[in-house]
mmCIF file of C-alpha atoms in Angstrom:
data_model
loop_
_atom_site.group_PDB
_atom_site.id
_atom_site.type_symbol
_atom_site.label_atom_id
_atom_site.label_comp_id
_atom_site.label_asym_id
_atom_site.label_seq_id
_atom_site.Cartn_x
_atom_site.Cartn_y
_atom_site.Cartn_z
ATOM 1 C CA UNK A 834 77.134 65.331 122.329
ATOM 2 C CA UNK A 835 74.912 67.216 124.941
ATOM 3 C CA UNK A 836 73.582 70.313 123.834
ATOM 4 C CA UNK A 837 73.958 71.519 127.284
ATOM 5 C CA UNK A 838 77.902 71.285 127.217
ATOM 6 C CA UNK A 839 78.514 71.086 124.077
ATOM 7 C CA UNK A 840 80.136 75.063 124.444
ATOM 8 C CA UNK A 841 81.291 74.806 127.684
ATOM 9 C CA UNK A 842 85.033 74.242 128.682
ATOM 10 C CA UNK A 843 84.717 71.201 131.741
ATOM 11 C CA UNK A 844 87.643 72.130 133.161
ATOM 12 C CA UNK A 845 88.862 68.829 135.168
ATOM 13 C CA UNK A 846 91.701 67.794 137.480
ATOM 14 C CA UNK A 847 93.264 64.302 138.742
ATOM 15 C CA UNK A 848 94.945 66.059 141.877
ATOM 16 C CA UNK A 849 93.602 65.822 145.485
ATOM 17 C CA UNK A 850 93.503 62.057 147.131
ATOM 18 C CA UNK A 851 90.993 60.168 149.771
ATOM 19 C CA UNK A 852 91.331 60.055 153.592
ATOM 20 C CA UNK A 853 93.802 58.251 154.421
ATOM 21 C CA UNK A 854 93.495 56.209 157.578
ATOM 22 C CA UNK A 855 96.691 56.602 159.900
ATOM 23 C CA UNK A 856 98.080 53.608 159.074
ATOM 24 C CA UNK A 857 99.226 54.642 155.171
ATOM 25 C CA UNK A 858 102.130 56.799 156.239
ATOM 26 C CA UNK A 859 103.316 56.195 152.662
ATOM 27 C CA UNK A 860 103.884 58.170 149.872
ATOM 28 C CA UNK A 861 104.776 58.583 146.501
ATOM 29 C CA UNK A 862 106.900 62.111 146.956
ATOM 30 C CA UNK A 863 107.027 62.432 143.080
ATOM 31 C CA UNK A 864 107.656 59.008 141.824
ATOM 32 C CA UNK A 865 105.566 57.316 138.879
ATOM 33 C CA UNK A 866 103.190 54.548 140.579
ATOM 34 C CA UNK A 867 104.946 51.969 139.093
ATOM 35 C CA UNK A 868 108.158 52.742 140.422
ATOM 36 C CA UNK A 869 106.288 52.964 144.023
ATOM 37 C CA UNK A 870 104.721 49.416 143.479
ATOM 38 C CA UNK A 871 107.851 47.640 143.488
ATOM 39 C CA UNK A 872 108.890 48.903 147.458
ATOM 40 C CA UNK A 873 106.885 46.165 148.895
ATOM 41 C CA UNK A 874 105.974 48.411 152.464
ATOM 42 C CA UNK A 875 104.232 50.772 150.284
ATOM 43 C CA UNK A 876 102.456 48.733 147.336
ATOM 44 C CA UNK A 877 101.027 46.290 150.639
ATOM 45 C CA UNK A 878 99.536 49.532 152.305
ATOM 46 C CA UNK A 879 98.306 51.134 149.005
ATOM 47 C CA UNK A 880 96.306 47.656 148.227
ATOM 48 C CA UNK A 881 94.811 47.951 151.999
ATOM 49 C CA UNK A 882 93.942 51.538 151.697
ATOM 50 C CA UNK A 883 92.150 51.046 147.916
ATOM 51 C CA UNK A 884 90.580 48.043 149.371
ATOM 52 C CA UNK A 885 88.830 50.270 152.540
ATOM 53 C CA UNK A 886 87.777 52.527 149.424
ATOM 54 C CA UNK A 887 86.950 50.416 146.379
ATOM 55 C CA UNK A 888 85.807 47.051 148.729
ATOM 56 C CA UNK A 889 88.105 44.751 147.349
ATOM 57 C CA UNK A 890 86.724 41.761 145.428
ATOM 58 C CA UNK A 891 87.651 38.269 143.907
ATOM 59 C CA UNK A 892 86.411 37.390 140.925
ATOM 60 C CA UNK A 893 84.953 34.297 141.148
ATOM 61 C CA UNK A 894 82.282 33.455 137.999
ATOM 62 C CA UNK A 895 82.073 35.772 134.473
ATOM 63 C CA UNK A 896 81.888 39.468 134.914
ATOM 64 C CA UNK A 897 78.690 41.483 133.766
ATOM 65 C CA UNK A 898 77.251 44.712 133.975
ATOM 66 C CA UNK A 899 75.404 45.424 137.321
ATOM 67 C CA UNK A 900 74.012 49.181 136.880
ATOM 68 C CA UNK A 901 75.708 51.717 139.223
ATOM 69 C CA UNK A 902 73.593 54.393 138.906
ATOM 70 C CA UNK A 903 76.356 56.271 137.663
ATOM 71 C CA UNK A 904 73.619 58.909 135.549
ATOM 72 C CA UNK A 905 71.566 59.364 139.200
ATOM 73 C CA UNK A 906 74.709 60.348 140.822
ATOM 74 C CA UNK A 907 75.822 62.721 138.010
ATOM 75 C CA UNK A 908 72.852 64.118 138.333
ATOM 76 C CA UNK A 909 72.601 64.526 142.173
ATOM 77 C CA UNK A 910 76.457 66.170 141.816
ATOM 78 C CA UNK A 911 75.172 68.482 138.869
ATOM 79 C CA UNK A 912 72.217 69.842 141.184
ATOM 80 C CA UNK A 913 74.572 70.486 143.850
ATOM 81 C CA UNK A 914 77.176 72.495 141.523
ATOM 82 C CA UNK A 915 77.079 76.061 140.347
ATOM 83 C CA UNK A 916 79.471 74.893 137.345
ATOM 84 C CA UNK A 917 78.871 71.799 135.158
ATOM 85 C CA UNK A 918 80.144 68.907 136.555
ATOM 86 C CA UNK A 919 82.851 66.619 134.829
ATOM 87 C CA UNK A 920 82.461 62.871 135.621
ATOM 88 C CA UNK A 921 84.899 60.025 135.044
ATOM 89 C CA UNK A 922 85.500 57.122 136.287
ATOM 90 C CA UNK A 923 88.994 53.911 137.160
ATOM 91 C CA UNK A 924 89.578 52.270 133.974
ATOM 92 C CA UNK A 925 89.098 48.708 133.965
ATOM 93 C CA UNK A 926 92.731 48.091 133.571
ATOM 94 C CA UNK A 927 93.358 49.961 137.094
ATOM 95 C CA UNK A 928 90.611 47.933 138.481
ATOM 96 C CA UNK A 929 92.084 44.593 137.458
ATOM 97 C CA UNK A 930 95.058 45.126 139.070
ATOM 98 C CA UNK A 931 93.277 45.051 142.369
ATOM 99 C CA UNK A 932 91.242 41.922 141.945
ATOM 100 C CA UNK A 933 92.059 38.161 142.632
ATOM 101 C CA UNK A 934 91.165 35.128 140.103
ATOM 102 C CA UNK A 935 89.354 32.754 141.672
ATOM 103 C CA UNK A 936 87.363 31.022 138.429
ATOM 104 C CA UNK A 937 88.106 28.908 135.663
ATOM 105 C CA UNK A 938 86.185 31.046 133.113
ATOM 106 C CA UNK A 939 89.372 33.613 132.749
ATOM 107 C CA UNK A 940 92.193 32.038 131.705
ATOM 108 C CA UNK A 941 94.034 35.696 132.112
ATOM 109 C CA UNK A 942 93.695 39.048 133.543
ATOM 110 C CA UNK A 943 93.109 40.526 129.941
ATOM 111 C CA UNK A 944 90.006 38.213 129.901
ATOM 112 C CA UNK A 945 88.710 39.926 133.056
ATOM 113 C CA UNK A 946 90.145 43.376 131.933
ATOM 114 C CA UNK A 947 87.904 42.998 128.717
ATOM 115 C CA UNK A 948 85.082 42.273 130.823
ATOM 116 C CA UNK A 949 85.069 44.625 133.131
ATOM 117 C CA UNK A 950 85.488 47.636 130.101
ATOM 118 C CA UNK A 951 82.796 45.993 128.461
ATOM 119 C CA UNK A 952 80.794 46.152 131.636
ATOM 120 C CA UNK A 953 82.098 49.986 132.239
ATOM 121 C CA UNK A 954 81.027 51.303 128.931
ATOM 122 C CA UNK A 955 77.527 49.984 128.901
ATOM 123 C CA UNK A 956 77.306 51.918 132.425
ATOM 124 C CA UNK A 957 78.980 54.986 130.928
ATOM 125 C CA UNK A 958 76.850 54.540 127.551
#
């Protein structure tokens, strides 16, 4: 724990969304993203919109950490706040969902989910 925090309510939301280019004229009007997923019009914009955000990727040898700075930006975000700043991060299960197999070193998506939270908690560590 961070003696800085460690009193101090981080108050933290999930609400709020990216830009969304003209094209995604979609949404979700209350349903569970699963639900949404299965009307094929909007899980095929959805994937195209993440993609413009996250910069969509195949996997195509093992998966290993790769620092993302992640402490450098909290830090940069922290400076610019009057409030401490909460960060999180996708979970590696989200991520998967969102990535093509193109190896034979994962015989299955839990393979590459494994990997990827392995990856994700050294960075967050």
């Amino acid at each position: 724990m961070f003696t800085a925090t460690a009193t101090l309510m981080l108050p933290s939301t999930v609400t709020g969304s990216w830009p969304r280019p003209r094209w995604f004229d979609v949404s979700m009007w209350g349903r569970p993203l699963d639900t949404c997923m299965m009307d094929v019009r909007f899980r095929e914009k959805f994937q195209d919109a993440l993609a413009v955000v996250k910069h969509r990727r195949h996997v195509v040898d093992k998966i290993e950490h790769r620092p993302l700075d992640y402490p450098k930006i909290w830090r940069i975000a922290q400076g610019k706040a009057k409030k401490p700043v909460r960060f999180g991060t996708c979970c590696s299960q989200v991520m998967a969902l969102f990535l093509d197999i193109h190896t034979p070193k994962y015989k299955d998506k839990r393979e590459v989910v494994w990997d990827m939270a392995e990856a994700m908690n050294k960075e967050l560590r």
